[in-house]
XYZ file of C-alpha atoms in Angstrom:
539
model
C -90.793 33.178 63.553
C -89.062 36.449 63.382
C -90.280 39.849 64.511
C -91.074 40.632 60.777
C -93.280 37.731 60.447
C -95.127 38.524 63.780
C -95.527 41.911 62.280
C -96.960 40.584 58.729
C -99.638 38.557 60.635
C -102.122 41.181 61.325
C -101.741 42.461 58.029
C -102.841 39.063 56.435
C -105.579 38.575 58.920
C -106.791 41.995 57.711
C -106.377 41.092 54.242
C -108.608 38.013 54.602
C -111.257 39.577 56.486
C -111.612 42.531 53.710
C -111.759 39.901 51.071
C -114.594 37.802 52.994
C -116.373 40.764 53.584
C -116.305 42.033 49.943
C -117.261 38.469 48.758
C -120.418 38.845 51.056
C -121.353 42.077 49.828
C -120.989 40.650 46.140
C -123.288 37.936 46.959
C -125.902 40.244 48.840
C -126.006 42.526 45.790
C -126.449 39.802 43.488
C -128.844 38.050 45.320
C -130.972 41.505 45.532
C -130.178 41.616 41.684
C -131.689 38.372 40.793
C -134.811 38.557 42.943
C -135.438 42.209 41.430
C -135.297 41.381 37.772
C -136.892 39.032 35.508
C -134.400 35.825 35.793
C -134.861 36.534 39.412
C -138.637 36.289 39.231
C -138.263 33.036 37.089
C -135.926 31.524 39.826
C -138.342 32.656 42.545
C -141.364 31.407 40.983
C -139.644 28.214 40.832
C -138.553 27.369 44.209
C -141.586 29.323 45.720
C -144.486 27.940 43.276
C -145.240 31.637 42.274
C -144.815 33.215 39.004
C -144.299 36.936 39.784
C -143.730 37.938 36.067
C -147.471 36.840 35.522
C -148.687 38.784 38.518
C -146.810 42.071 37.370
C -148.482 41.565 33.891
C -151.800 41.166 35.144
C -152.032 43.328 38.023
C -153.849 42.896 41.432
C -153.872 39.625 42.926
C -156.198 36.812 42.243
C -158.608 37.078 45.162
C -159.306 40.653 44.840
C -161.951 40.006 41.954
C -164.219 37.262 43.037
C -167.370 39.259 42.630
C -166.759 40.767 39.282
C -168.344 39.787 36.056
C -166.581 36.586 34.819
C -165.923 35.308 31.636
C -163.875 32.609 29.979
C -161.979 32.962 26.568
C -161.080 30.269 24.490
C -157.755 29.284 22.978
C -158.748 27.227 20.224
C -157.947 29.491 17.382
C -155.713 28.691 14.214
C -154.774 30.737 11.479
C -157.313 31.182 8.788
C -156.824 31.563 5.178
C -159.596 33.455 3.653
C -159.592 31.451 0.558
C -160.121 28.202 2.547
C -163.554 29.696 3.638
C -164.723 29.457 -0.172
C -163.729 25.916 -0.631
C -164.858 24.829 2.711
C -168.534 26.387 2.375
C -170.196 25.350 -0.762
C -167.170 25.169 -2.978
C -167.066 28.814 -3.250
C -170.577 29.452 -1.706
C -173.321 31.150 -3.766
C -173.756 34.073 -1.766
C -170.163 34.721 -0.585
C -168.527 35.694 -3.726
C -167.566 39.161 -3.441
C -168.525 38.993 0.217
C -165.216 36.982 0.990
C -162.890 40.054 1.265
C -162.816 39.983 5.163
C -160.025 40.257 7.690
C -159.636 38.057 10.788
C -159.299 40.307 13.766
C -158.303 37.582 16.263
C -155.236 35.298 16.175
C -155.831 31.829 16.776
C -152.690 29.726 18.441
C -151.997 26.263 17.270
C -149.628 23.466 18.427
C -147.038 24.462 15.935
C -145.865 28.002 14.504
C -147.510 28.892 11.306
C -145.142 28.743 8.232
C -143.919 31.704 6.395
C -146.142 31.007 3.785
C -149.096 30.893 5.795
C -151.952 33.533 5.264
C -151.550 36.227 8.144
C -155.176 37.944 8.148
C -154.605 39.568 11.335
C -155.134 43.302 12.515
C -154.455 45.328 15.640
C -157.749 45.382 17.038
C -157.314 42.077 19.256
C -154.197 40.531 20.230
C -153.429 37.766 22.575
C -151.636 38.268 26.093
C -148.130 37.016 25.543
C -146.596 34.896 28.402
C -148.640 34.583 31.687
C -151.810 33.720 29.879
C -150.775 32.361 26.592
C -154.195 31.297 25.219
C -156.465 34.340 26.425
C -157.457 37.028 23.490
C -157.499 40.256 24.961
C -158.245 43.678 23.381
C -154.794 45.347 22.475
C -155.792 48.977 22.110
C -158.585 48.799 24.896
C -159.405 51.850 27.094
C -159.677 49.385 29.917
C -156.667 49.125 32.090
C -154.864 45.903 33.205
C -156.591 45.518 36.451
C -160.178 45.823 35.069
C -159.162 43.441 32.489
C -157.921 40.878 34.912
C -161.176 41.393 36.867
C -163.300 39.956 33.894
C -161.575 36.470 34.365
C -162.812 33.774 36.524
C -160.276 32.595 39.016
C -160.859 28.736 38.977
C -160.651 28.867 34.764
C -157.704 31.159 34.055
C -155.622 29.645 31.323
C -152.388 30.612 33.641
C -149.788 28.813 35.859
C -152.220 29.094 38.835
C -153.279 25.414 38.417
C -156.709 26.061 37.296
C -158.822 23.692 35.177
C -159.827 24.844 31.630
C -162.976 22.895 30.641
C -162.214 23.250 26.962
C -158.764 21.942 26.453
C -158.426 18.305 26.603
C -159.245 15.180 24.655
C -161.903 12.197 23.938
C -161.487 9.102 25.851
C -163.611 6.073 25.271
C -165.935 5.172 28.214
C -167.522 1.629 28.223
C -170.016 2.633 30.660
C -172.062 3.937 27.797
C -174.201 6.949 27.192
C -176.507 8.580 29.812
C -179.666 7.458 28.177
C -180.767 5.319 25.148
C -182.864 6.297 22.165
C -185.352 3.933 23.740
C -185.499 5.547 27.104
C -186.399 9.129 26.180
C -189.629 10.160 24.387
C -188.265 13.600 23.332
C -185.818 12.941 20.564
C -186.450 14.621 17.268
C -186.706 11.793 14.601
C -183.935 13.241 12.698
C -181.409 12.862 15.449
C -182.737 9.564 16.423
C -179.699 7.734 14.875
C -180.283 4.421 16.233
C -183.741 4.617 15.524
C -183.040 5.467 12.037
C -180.941 2.467 11.472
C -177.329 3.657 12.057
C -175.460 0.351 12.269
C -172.313 1.554 14.663
C -172.871 2.694 18.280
C -169.112 3.576 19.479
C -169.744 7.311 19.005
C -172.165 7.181 21.841
C -169.594 5.921 24.262
C -166.776 8.646 23.964
C -166.624 11.188 26.692
C -164.621 14.526 26.830
C -161.614 14.857 29.448
C -160.092 18.212 30.271
C -156.519 18.077 30.810
C -156.353 19.232 34.257
C -159.336 17.840 35.993
C -162.272 15.516 35.180
C -165.672 16.685 33.857
C -168.164 14.691 35.963
C -170.772 12.818 34.497
C -174.175 14.665 34.321
C -175.783 14.112 37.951
C -179.258 14.782 37.466
C -179.698 15.366 41.296
C -177.176 17.842 41.563
C -178.920 19.618 38.603
C -182.399 19.779 40.245
C -180.829 20.786 43.648
C -178.941 23.711 41.948
C -182.037 24.700 39.584
C -184.842 24.243 42.343
C -187.505 26.768 41.697
C -185.587 28.135 38.701
C -186.043 28.383 35.069
C -183.496 27.171 32.365
C -183.855 28.504 28.889
C -182.307 27.464 25.323
C -182.354 30.391 23.059
C -181.353 29.849 19.189
C -181.924 27.591 16.340
C -182.419 23.982 15.778
C -178.957 23.391 17.268
C -179.964 24.948 20.481
C -183.312 22.539 20.116
C -180.915 19.786 19.665
C -179.112 20.604 23.130
C -182.387 21.368 24.762
C -183.839 17.707 23.945
C -180.504 16.239 25.163
C -181.071 17.890 28.357
C -184.525 16.650 28.721
C -183.466 12.910 27.632
C -180.693 13.033 30.426
C -183.221 14.755 33.257
C -185.745 11.946 32.069
C -183.621 9.119 33.547
C -183.572 10.206 37.182
C -185.990 8.240 39.174
C -187.962 9.632 42.051
C -190.364 8.067 44.487
C -192.059 5.701 44.058
C -189.077 4.402 41.502
C -190.801 6.470 38.749
C -189.026 8.713 36.240
C -189.100 12.585 36.753
C -191.285 13.006 33.854
C -191.609 16.671 32.816
C -195.038 18.164 32.335
C -195.319 19.885 28.847
C -196.789 23.289 29.016
C -198.629 24.280 25.829
C -196.370 26.036 23.452
C -197.193 29.535 22.012
C -199.157 29.329 18.843
C -196.584 31.671 16.907
C -194.620 29.456 14.551
C -191.444 29.923 12.407
C -190.758 27.948 9.474
C -192.508 25.099 11.192
C -190.985 25.387 14.310
C -192.534 26.452 17.632
C -191.288 29.377 18.939
C -191.638 28.456 22.514
C -191.659 25.374 24.304
C -191.906 24.841 28.198
C -191.388 21.652 30.169
C -192.086 21.664 34.077
C -190.529 19.155 36.548
C -193.176 19.610 39.323
C -191.274 17.558 42.222
C -188.330 19.988 41.585
C -190.128 23.088 40.578
C -187.502 23.214 37.506
C -188.633 24.835 34.195
C -186.886 24.096 31.022
C -187.623 26.420 28.268
C -186.633 26.641 24.490
C -187.269 29.535 22.439
C -186.760 29.506 18.481
C -184.805 32.283 17.413
C -182.801 31.704 14.295
C -180.528 35.082 14.230
C -181.121 36.224 17.673
C -181.726 40.004 16.537
C -184.877 41.842 15.205
C -186.136 40.553 11.800
C -188.781 41.585 9.528
C -190.290 40.730 5.911
C -191.727 44.003 5.505
C -190.289 46.111 2.522
C -187.412 48.355 3.623
C -185.523 50.830 1.510
C -184.637 48.862 -1.672
C -185.445 45.673 -0.202
C -188.717 44.339 -1.385
C -190.999 42.423 0.660
C -190.647 38.838 1.195
C -186.811 38.694 1.743
C -185.880 38.690 5.411
C -184.338 41.842 6.718
C -181.886 41.620 9.891
C -181.485 44.513 12.078
C -178.374 43.836 13.588
C -178.284 46.447 16.100
C -181.765 45.495 17.541
C -182.250 42.337 19.876
C -184.811 39.971 19.124
C -187.763 41.137 20.956
C -189.532 37.752 20.789
C -187.672 36.776 23.786
C -186.332 39.747 25.421
C -189.756 40.110 26.965
C -189.456 36.931 28.939
C -185.797 37.673 29.815
C -186.331 38.577 33.722
C -187.891 35.314 34.342
C -185.005 33.227 33.501
C -182.256 32.349 35.691
C -179.896 30.508 33.208
C -179.599 31.005 29.595
C -177.828 28.693 27.116
C -177.709 30.909 23.939
C -176.163 30.055 20.511
C -176.536 31.140 16.774
C -174.638 31.324 13.607
C -175.598 28.656 11.085
C -178.627 30.977 9.768
C -176.237 33.545 8.725
C -175.652 31.132 5.666
C -179.430 31.978 4.572
C -180.991 34.547 2.448
C -181.228 37.619 4.348
C -180.722 41.580 4.117
C -178.478 43.281 6.765
C -179.801 46.502 8.141
C -177.311 48.735 10.386
C -178.487 51.937 11.896
C -181.245 52.145 9.692
C -179.275 51.478 6.520
C -179.123 48.550 4.544
C -175.271 47.594 4.620
C -175.011 43.936 3.360
C -176.933 40.863 2.158
C -176.687 36.992 1.992
C -177.716 35.294 -1.177
C -179.373 38.775 -1.798
C -177.962 41.658 -3.302
C -179.944 43.266 -6.226
C -177.241 45.993 -7.716
C -173.836 44.379 -8.123
C -172.286 47.932 -8.860
C -173.369 49.007 -5.096
C -170.577 47.737 -2.853
C -171.596 46.058 0.548
C -170.215 47.312 3.613
C -170.378 44.017 5.605
C -170.611 40.322 4.815
C -172.608 37.436 6.700
C -169.501 36.786 8.676
C -169.211 40.482 9.924
C -173.170 40.451 10.287
C -172.762 37.439 12.929
C -170.217 39.047 14.886
C -172.221 42.053 15.253
C -175.381 40.154 16.151
C -173.353 38.540 18.759
C -172.556 41.921 20.358
C -175.933 43.296 20.186
C -177.816 40.321 21.719
C -175.291 39.781 24.375
C -174.996 43.461 25.251
C -178.927 43.696 25.450
C -178.735 41.007 28.051
C -175.761 42.202 29.888
C -177.671 45.763 30.215
C -181.161 44.689 30.729
C -182.460 46.466 34.007
C -184.507 43.354 35.019
C -182.062 40.300 34.043
C -179.795 38.896 36.695
C -179.592 35.512 35.631
C -176.307 33.291 34.196
C -175.701 33.581 30.536
C -173.827 30.731 28.751
C -172.902 31.472 25.083
C -172.510 28.151 23.632
C -169.768 28.627 20.971
C -170.129 27.960 17.245
C -170.987 24.496 16.824
C -169.030 22.985 13.957
C -170.166 20.913 10.928
C -168.223 18.203 9.371
C -169.499 18.241 5.626
C -166.203 17.174 3.806
C -165.454 17.602 0.095
C -168.116 20.090 -0.210
C -171.047 21.945 1.737
C -174.363 20.358 2.692
C -175.737 21.046 -0.768
C -172.517 20.585 -2.910
C -171.683 17.033 -2.163
C -170.259 17.469 1.389
C -170.223 14.413 3.417
C -169.531 12.904 7.073
C -170.639 9.277 5.749
C -168.360 6.409 7.203
C -167.185 8.309 10.387
C -167.503 5.978 13.100
C -164.933 7.434 15.766
C -163.391 10.587 16.685
C -160.470 12.388 15.007
C -158.089 11.586 17.855
C -155.247 13.443 16.699
C -155.311 17.143 15.456
C -153.828 16.209 11.924
C -156.999 13.858 11.384
C -159.036 16.843 11.557
C -160.424 18.498 8.469
C -159.725 22.307 8.540
C -162.972 24.227 8.409
C -162.030 27.754 7.683
C -165.722 29.074 7.641
C -166.068 27.442 11.177
C -163.005 28.991 12.347
C -163.884 32.516 11.220
C -167.330 32.530 12.393
C -165.928 31.378 15.872
C -163.773 34.293 15.858
C -166.367 36.773 15.160
C -168.380 35.184 17.908
C -165.415 35.689 20.559
C -164.933 39.295 19.168
C -168.594 39.912 19.918
C -168.736 38.387 23.445
C -165.523 40.419 24.397
C -167.109 43.735 23.375
C -170.567 42.847 24.857
C -168.760 42.250 28.340
C -167.299 45.575 28.238
C -170.923 47.046 27.940
C -172.248 45.094 31.015
C -174.079 47.275 33.518
C -176.480 44.839 35.427
C -175.842 41.882 37.683
C -175.887 39.181 35.181
C -173.267 37.156 34.290
C -171.674 36.002 30.796
C -169.992 32.764 30.394
C -168.058 31.447 27.114
C -168.877 27.733 26.765
C -166.120 27.231 24.258
C -166.832 23.751 22.522
C -165.908 24.689 18.803
C -162.287 23.191 18.847
C -163.292 20.092 21.202
C -166.210 19.334 18.987
C -163.967 19.653 15.858
C -162.793 16.189 16.391
C -166.373 14.649 16.499
C -167.077 14.094 13.084
C -168.809 10.824 13.947
C -171.330 12.377 16.031
C -173.626 13.265 13.223
C -176.632 11.561 11.716
C -175.249 11.625 8.298
C -177.511 9.682 6.183
C -179.585 8.095 8.783
C -182.175 11.097 9.316
C -185.264 9.268 9.087
C -187.130 5.958 9.036
C -187.443 5.737 5.479
C -186.592 1.977 4.660
C -185.289 2.722 1.399
C -183.324 5.669 2.229
C -179.838 5.857 0.489
C -176.888 5.452 3.125
C -174.150 4.211 0.698
C -172.279 6.373 -2.027
C -173.555 6.258 -5.584
C -171.595 4.306 -8.379
C -169.818 7.630 -9.196
C -169.009 8.186 -5.352
C -171.511 10.724 -4.770
C -172.589 10.629 -1.082
C -176.433 10.457 0.158
C -178.405 13.464 1.298
C -177.042 13.715 5.070
C -176.785 15.797 8.367
C -173.465 16.474 9.364
C -174.565 19.577 11.311
C -176.824 18.312 14.037
C -176.038 15.719 16.441
C -177.055 12.115 17.181
C -179.167 11.690 20.471
C -177.548 10.137 22.482
C -173.997 11.251 21.139
C -171.628 13.991 21.747
C -174.125 16.934 22.242
C -174.946 15.454 25.615
C -171.318 16.770 26.537
C -172.699 20.101 26.115
C -175.037 19.790 29.035
C -172.347 18.095 31.259
C -170.631 21.437 30.563
C -173.613 23.449 31.295
C -173.984 21.642 34.511
C -170.291 22.220 35.484
C -170.364 25.818 34.739
C -173.486 26.130 36.855
C -172.123 24.271 39.963
C -169.058 26.449 39.743
C -171.027 29.470 39.430
C -173.595 28.823 42.252
C -171.223 26.753 44.794
C -167.911 28.217 43.775
C -164.850 26.511 42.323
C -164.225 23.839 44.899
C -163.091 20.521 43.236
C -162.695 21.801 40.148
C -158.915 21.298 39.667
């Protein structure tokens, strides 16, 4: 090698060193850029199991809000066509007519995107969180900041990529072990829900159980229930469907055997003499060995009602003061530790709506067709939900757990209960979503209930807790679980369709016992367990 080659060698090494250094700087800068931007967050989350994009949208870390007011919001919302309400509720439903001009204010998610021709009845009042929690419904124009919103969700039940278990997303499976009780082992079944006792020939509807997608829903453990509720009171408040659930709870608890091998028979406490439409306004049952009281309070609308004349509404027709809670049970509220509350179906009945001391609407009643209604029955229901839950969440002496059971779907197909609707012949669940019959009225009532719930949560001031037990979509699949025509012991009752195809009189609203309604109480127990013991073993 000549002298010129020797002289060139240092320059070559210097060039290589400069190139390597430049490449290193490029890699360092590129890595920083990836980590600092969305694609970097995605990759970082993929390798480390952390979704930083979700964290940035939601604000503070999960563990910072464990003692906050905690709620769970549903995801089972599908687009609702206004016209479907009329066709699904009494073929146009007397009393709805001009009251069908409503607008849906909550967007529901469906497995597939809506078609371009589908009815879009959204408003900007409520909008879902986009990527991190795709199944939550959140206020879009809320004055509450992100950290406050995030504080209102329970850690173990977030519908996020955090691995938590959503109890209300799942499927039904056949469980050959059978129901928790039989119609012969429980003396508290109302005859109209005693499907086997009334001659229903099939029994498989008793054996289907609900399975959340990411965890198990344990079979009801009566011992665990009494352990959690020792010395406490559980109240079911609402209409006849609430009574249906209360009787299911009694039937389940009745099966537990205590020493000496005797059933845990509850002691009935004399109910109040006051009655409503033939229903006892209050029933109380006491399990002495566990010091647990079960209460049922009849409240068909959950708000204050009167039959006295008001403004241009005469005596006799029920006036609902939508901004006042039902005082019949609010006075008992401080003595309750857990309240399961539900309503909705009575808003199809005749009533007058009063808001701010003014008549603003009516259902099956409106004397002056030239006078416009300000609200319809669906809006009235949403207002009532906000009223009663806000009253409970601000009651100065109530510290209990309020479980709001969402709107219970009925399964009248081909019409309403009084216009030829039927669930006759349904012997198994709809196992696929396409097998379900869309019920626009159920969907919109559910939406209004969720909106009322959300607004009430924002008003909470006491130490009570609000939880939404969102059973509406899951139970949309259970068209097989109703009494149908098997509502009585009458040996001559009609159970088959007539010569012209007309269905027999039937009940497609309440639930057979045993049957799907027992799942509601398994969910109640799981919510109580999570609330009283934390979320361990819930995933």
